[in-house]
Amino acid sequence: MGMLAFACSQESKENEVATDKESNLIQYVNPYIGSGGHGHVFVGANVPFGGVQLGPTNLTEGWDWCSGYHYSDSTIIGFAHTHLSGTGIGDLGDILVMPLVGEAKVTKGKPEQPETGYFSYFSHENEIVEPGYYAVKLDRYDVYAELSATERTGIHRYTFPESKQAKLLFNLKQGIGWDVSTETHIEWVNDTTITGYRYSKGWAEDQKLYFWATTSKPIQSFEVFDQNEAKAGRKLTGQQVKAVLGFETSAGEKVQLKVGISPVSVENAGLNLQNELPHWDFDKVVADVKASWNHELNKIQVQMDDEVELKKFYTALYHTMIAPSIFNDVNGDYMGSDGKVRKDTSFTNLTTFSLWDIYRGCSPLYTIFQQDRMEDMVKSMLKIYEQQGKLPVWHLMANETNTMPGYSAVPIIVDAYLKGIPMDAELAFEAVKASAMRDDDGLDKVKELGYIPADGEVESVSKGLEYALSDWCIAQMAKAMGKPKDYEYFSKRGQNYKNYFDPEVGFMRGRISDTEWRTPFSPFTSIHMKGDFTEGNAWQYTFLVPQDVEGLIELIGGKEAFITKLDSLFIAEGDMGDEASNDITGLIGQYAQGNEPSHHVTYMYGYVDQQYKTAEKVRYILKELYANDPDGLSGNEDVGQMSAWLVLSSLGFYPVSPAGGTYVWGSPTIDNAVIRMDNGKTLKLTVKNNSPENIYIQNVTFNGEPYSTQFLKHEDIVRGGELVVEMRATK
């Protein structure tokens, strides 16, 4: 009998799917996946989409420590309450707490020189990583640290040795990556309460985080420092404030700490703490958060014969639910993009919008199994529009980072609108249109010329292609809302991708004017943040026309020419140059699974009657470029997108078109699936004759009727029923 990832009795027939009981799916989550290599994933404790990501921060810093943790490391400087997952830039790492024993410096120290600071070594053998729970032994202090969380609070349980100098260090200086503290404050309120805040500047320019912390044991001593110099008093404000709380402990004594956080105020942090965590039952918190993770994972129950593949699937699904993260308080207060505090209890405000990444697959996945959260996500983005005058680009902690090209909130909002996600449609259309009609980032040239001259704007081709993609989406929304003039205007702009295609060389390339192209030109060359492409080259970006694949086919020279070009992508070898982006990873020829612009490309064969090639390539990628180990991702996780590709592809379909709800069939690796949606509907997906050899789709039925083997419609998924896919070994 195959390995089951849902509740079945031993007497159940093979491939029979249970639909009425939640199963223990967290057992298949391996949070280490992506913690090595260039995955940059968060390792620690959090609830699905929670505002707290409580986990370890290593002493080492660098690009592969964007989340603060890398599997190759063996050092810990503390446990911070905010982390990013899978980004290419480091930030957050707020409110760092470290247990200490004995005389200890308050500086973190230098690598391989423990005497220079307080950091501790640890071993993965003494570390536990599970959804909602993290534990590790700190070798230097013989302290066993355990962490868990609610939506807005973190809970710590530290098992100390016998000592008259047991301590908790609050390090408000420390952040991750680019993050630098600008103003910090801490106050000893009473024998069990510490409050404060941390203002910082990093990837997000103006960050504010407030905290309210309580201890299970009375604090016996309190020392404060600024820039590592001891200061007097029960409270301190400075740029780099730290505090040491002292205790006397017996052998094996457990000291607990609860920390509520807020983007608004110290008082709200206390309110969050009292509301979400009024008790000291650490084990109950762990049980509750694991139940929460299990509930979300059970929205997509699958059966697969290989336990390793099950772990890859459910870890990927887990990784799609770390962000967007909650960014409001229990009373509805949140910090707006304009720096003003607002109260709105009608929705849950969210942050950490990696939109350039997630519009491709992760957001469409949310429209299937996180429909209610998609409603909050859209409303959050529309609030950001009202506050900053444009939709978010890459939004973090009430800050617009303007990272990555395009206005990628547009395909997400339009896709959600066309799929029936509730929203203020007129406001949404106003927002997408306003974001497209600006004059910055080359948009003035788009309106004037239909393209962005390469000598006037960095990454002009990538920006232009992303704009055209989003403009096409706006046109579809305009059409659905009965706005013919807007439909006509943005449909034309949606065709601007053609202005970057040079038929003489057969690639998208930088254009100087109507009669001149950028020279010299090589389709292999990538110049990071200086050239015409964003984290890619002409080979990869020539196929970034998911909104009009038929038009791209014609542009390249017709069906046969397109097939030849697409085949060549997967075998072409060439020098990307010394300044190529580190993000171009997971290469198959010039196809880059490790970076998002390639993610739809394997599915383009479905538009030229060669779906079997999609099947072959998808199966290869799922098997060879994802693994159940720390180095199991071929590139940055990118806040869920790398994992969303695996989830959707394992189910057998993936969106190429950026909006409208059409998925292209690939090659399902699951045997059965039950997808439960927030609208109360259930879709049962049965894959017959599935095996490593039977990778090609023979036929599909939906509710007993013949169905397309080329495309799957979102409207059919969300109305529920039974899809049956039959596989075979021949093309």
PDB file of N, CA and C in Angstrom, residues 334-338 347 349-353 355 377-393 395-396 398-400:
ATOM      1  N   TYR A 334      -2.947  49.301  13.017  1.00  0.00           N
ATOM      2  CA  TYR A 334      -1.768  48.972  12.223  1.00  0.00           C
ATOM      3  C   TYR A 334      -1.076  50.252  11.781  1.00  0.00           C
ATOM      4  N   MET A 335       0.180  50.131  11.430  1.00  0.00           N
ATOM      5  CA  MET A 335       0.954  51.272  10.946  1.00  0.00           C
ATOM      6  C   MET A 335       0.808  51.361   9.435  1.00  0.00           C
ATOM      7  N   GLY A 336       0.340  52.499   8.952  1.00  0.00           N
ATOM      8  CA  GLY A 336       0.156  52.686   7.526  1.00  0.00           C
ATOM      9  C   GLY A 336       1.449  53.002   6.806  1.00  0.00           C
ATOM     10  N   SER A 337       1.389  52.967   5.496  1.00  0.00           N
ATOM     11  CA  SER A 337       2.572  53.245   4.676  1.00  0.00           C
ATOM     12  C   SER A 337       3.004  54.701   4.750  1.00  0.00           C
ATOM     13  N   ASP A 338       2.119  55.556   5.236  1.00  0.00           N
ATOM     14  CA  ASP A 338       2.445  56.969   5.386  1.00  0.00           C
ATOM     15  C   ASP A 338       2.871  57.313   6.806  1.00  0.00           C
ATOM     16  N   PHE A 347     -10.507  43.681   8.433  1.00  0.00           N
ATOM     17  CA  PHE A 347      -9.598  42.787   7.726  1.00  0.00           C
ATOM     18  C   PHE A 347      -8.323  42.630   8.538  1.00  0.00           C
ATOM     19  N   ASN A 349      -4.495  43.169   8.345  1.00  0.00           N
ATOM     20  CA  ASN A 349      -3.468  43.839   7.549  1.00  0.00           C
ATOM     21  C   ASN A 349      -2.229  42.960   7.460  1.00  0.00           C
ATOM     22  N   LEU A 350      -1.641  42.904   6.276  1.00  0.00           N
ATOM     23  CA  LEU A 350      -0.497  42.027   6.010  1.00  0.00           C
ATOM     24  C   LEU A 350       0.690  42.820   5.497  1.00  0.00           C
ATOM     25  N   THR A 351       1.870  42.219   5.631  1.00  0.00           N
ATOM     26  CA  THR A 351       3.087  42.806   5.078  1.00  0.00           C
ATOM     27  C   THR A 351       3.941  41.689   4.487  1.00  0.00           C
ATOM     28  N   THR A 352       5.138  42.035   4.070  1.00  0.00           N
ATOM     29  CA  THR A 352       6.078  41.106   3.415  1.00  0.00           C
ATOM     30  C   THR A 352       5.500  40.636   2.083  1.00  0.00           C
ATOM     31  N   PHE A 353       5.382  41.579   1.164  1.00  0.00           N
ATOM     32  CA  PHE A 353       4.814  41.312  -0.155  1.00  0.00           C
ATOM     33  C   PHE A 353       5.914  41.195  -1.198  1.00  0.00           C
ATOM     34  N   LEU A 355       6.031  40.533  -4.359  1.00  0.00           N
ATOM     35  CA  LEU A 355       5.031  40.397  -5.415  1.00  0.00           C
ATOM     36  C   LEU A 355       5.604  39.958  -6.749  1.00  0.00           C
ATOM     37  N   MET A 377      -5.229  39.938   1.626  1.00  0.00           N
ATOM     38  CA  MET A 377      -4.045  40.363   0.890  1.00  0.00           C
ATOM     39  C   MET A 377      -4.378  41.499  -0.077  1.00  0.00           C
ATOM     40  N   VAL A 378      -5.460  41.343  -0.805  1.00  0.00           N
ATOM     41  CA  VAL A 378      -5.871  42.389  -1.750  1.00  0.00           C
ATOM     42  C   VAL A 378      -6.249  43.661  -0.995  1.00  0.00           C
ATOM     43  N   LYS A 379      -6.993  43.521   0.081  1.00  0.00           N
ATOM     44  CA  LYS A 379      -7.395  44.714   0.831  1.00  0.00           C
ATOM     45  C   LYS A 379      -6.168  45.415   1.410  1.00  0.00           C
ATOM     46  N   SER A 380      -5.187  44.652   1.878  1.00  0.00           N
ATOM     47  CA  SER A 380      -3.949  45.257   2.392  1.00  0.00           C
ATOM     48  C   SER A 380      -3.248  46.052   1.304  1.00  0.00           C
ATOM     49  N   MET A 381      -3.194  45.501   0.095  1.00  0.00           N
ATOM     50  CA  MET A 381      -2.518  46.197  -1.000  1.00  0.00           C
ATOM     51  C   MET A 381      -3.273  47.453  -1.417  1.00  0.00           C
ATOM     52  N   LEU A 382      -4.604  47.394  -1.361  1.00  0.00           N
ATOM     53  CA  LEU A 382      -5.388  48.581  -1.707  1.00  0.00           C
ATOM     54  C   LEU A 382      -5.236  49.668  -0.645  1.00  0.00           C
ATOM     55  N   LYS A 383      -5.103  49.283   0.613  1.00  0.00           N
ATOM     56  CA  LYS A 383      -4.832  50.268   1.663  1.00  0.00           C
ATOM     57  C   LYS A 383      -3.471  50.923   1.429  1.00  0.00           C
ATOM     58  N   ILE A 384      -2.492  50.130   1.038  1.00  0.00           N
ATOM     59  CA  ILE A 384      -1.168  50.678   0.735  1.00  0.00           C
ATOM     60  C   ILE A 384      -1.268  51.678  -0.414  1.00  0.00           C
ATOM     61  N   TYR A 385      -2.057  51.333  -1.437  1.00  0.00           N
ATOM     62  CA  TYR A 385      -2.261  52.263  -2.551  1.00  0.00           C
ATOM     63  C   TYR A 385      -2.833  53.590  -2.063  1.00  0.00           C
ATOM     64  N   GLU A 386      -3.833  53.525  -1.216  1.00  0.00           N
ATOM     65  CA  GLU A 386      -4.459  54.752  -0.718  1.00  0.00           C
ATOM     66  C   GLU A 386      -3.471  55.592   0.092  1.00  0.00           C
ATOM     67  N   GLN A 387      -2.529  54.944   0.736  1.00  0.00           N
ATOM     68  CA  GLN A 387      -1.608  55.644   1.626  1.00  0.00           C
ATOM     69  C   GLN A 387      -0.338  56.140   0.929  1.00  0.00           C
ATOM     70  N   GLN A 388       0.105  55.455  -0.126  1.00  0.00           N
ATOM     71  CA  GLN A 388       1.349  55.880  -0.780  1.00  0.00           C
ATOM     72  C   GLN A 388       1.164  56.284  -2.242  1.00  0.00           C
ATOM     73  N   GLY A 389      -0.051  56.165  -2.760  1.00  0.00           N
ATOM     74  CA  GLY A 389      -0.332  56.639  -4.104  1.00  0.00           C
ATOM     75  C   GLY A 389      -0.060  55.659  -5.210  1.00  0.00           C
ATOM     76  N   LYS A 390       0.443  54.487  -4.874  1.00  0.00           N
ATOM     77  CA  LYS A 390       0.637  53.428  -5.864  1.00  0.00           C
ATOM     78  C   LYS A 390       0.561  52.093  -5.138  1.00  0.00           C
ATOM     79  N   LEU A 391       0.300  51.056  -5.889  1.00  0.00           N
ATOM     80  CA  LEU A 391       0.269  49.723  -5.303  1.00  0.00           C
ATOM     81  C   LEU A 391       1.665  49.312  -4.842  1.00  0.00           C
ATOM     82  N   PRO A 392       1.739  48.408  -3.876  1.00  0.00           N
ATOM     83  CA  PRO A 392       3.062  47.985  -3.399  1.00  0.00           C
ATOM     84  C   PRO A 392       3.872  47.303  -4.495  1.00  0.00           C
ATOM     85  N   VAL A 393       5.170  47.500  -4.424  1.00  0.00           N
ATOM     86  CA  VAL A 393       6.102  46.821  -5.330  1.00  0.00           C
ATOM     87  C   VAL A 393       6.748  45.655  -4.586  1.00  0.00           C
ATOM     88  N   HIS A 395       6.758  45.341  -0.519  1.00  0.00           N
ATOM     89  CA  HIS A 395       6.434  46.073   0.701  1.00  0.00           C
ATOM     90  C   HIS A 395       6.864  45.298   1.939  1.00  0.00           C
ATOM     91  N   LEU A 396       7.457  46.026   2.897  1.00  0.00           N
ATOM     92  CA  LEU A 396       7.969  45.396   4.103  1.00  0.00           C
ATOM     93  C   LEU A 396       7.842  46.348   5.283  1.00  0.00           C
ATOM     94  N   ALA A 398       5.534  48.335   6.553  1.00  0.00           N
ATOM     95  CA  ALA A 398       4.988  49.663   6.237  1.00  0.00           C
ATOM     96  C   ALA A 398       5.913  50.493   5.368  1.00  0.00           C
ATOM     97  N   ASN A 399       6.898  49.865   4.746  1.00  0.00           N
ATOM     98  CA  ASN A 399       7.857  50.565   3.892  1.00  0.00           C
ATOM     99  C   ASN A 399       7.808  50.032   2.466  1.00  0.00           C
ATOM    100  N   GLU A 400       7.895  50.934   1.510  1.00  0.00           N
ATOM    101  CA  GLU A 400       8.034  50.535   0.110  1.00  0.00           C
ATOM    102  C   GLU A 400       9.519  50.446  -0.219  1.00  0.00           C
TER     103      GLU A 400
END
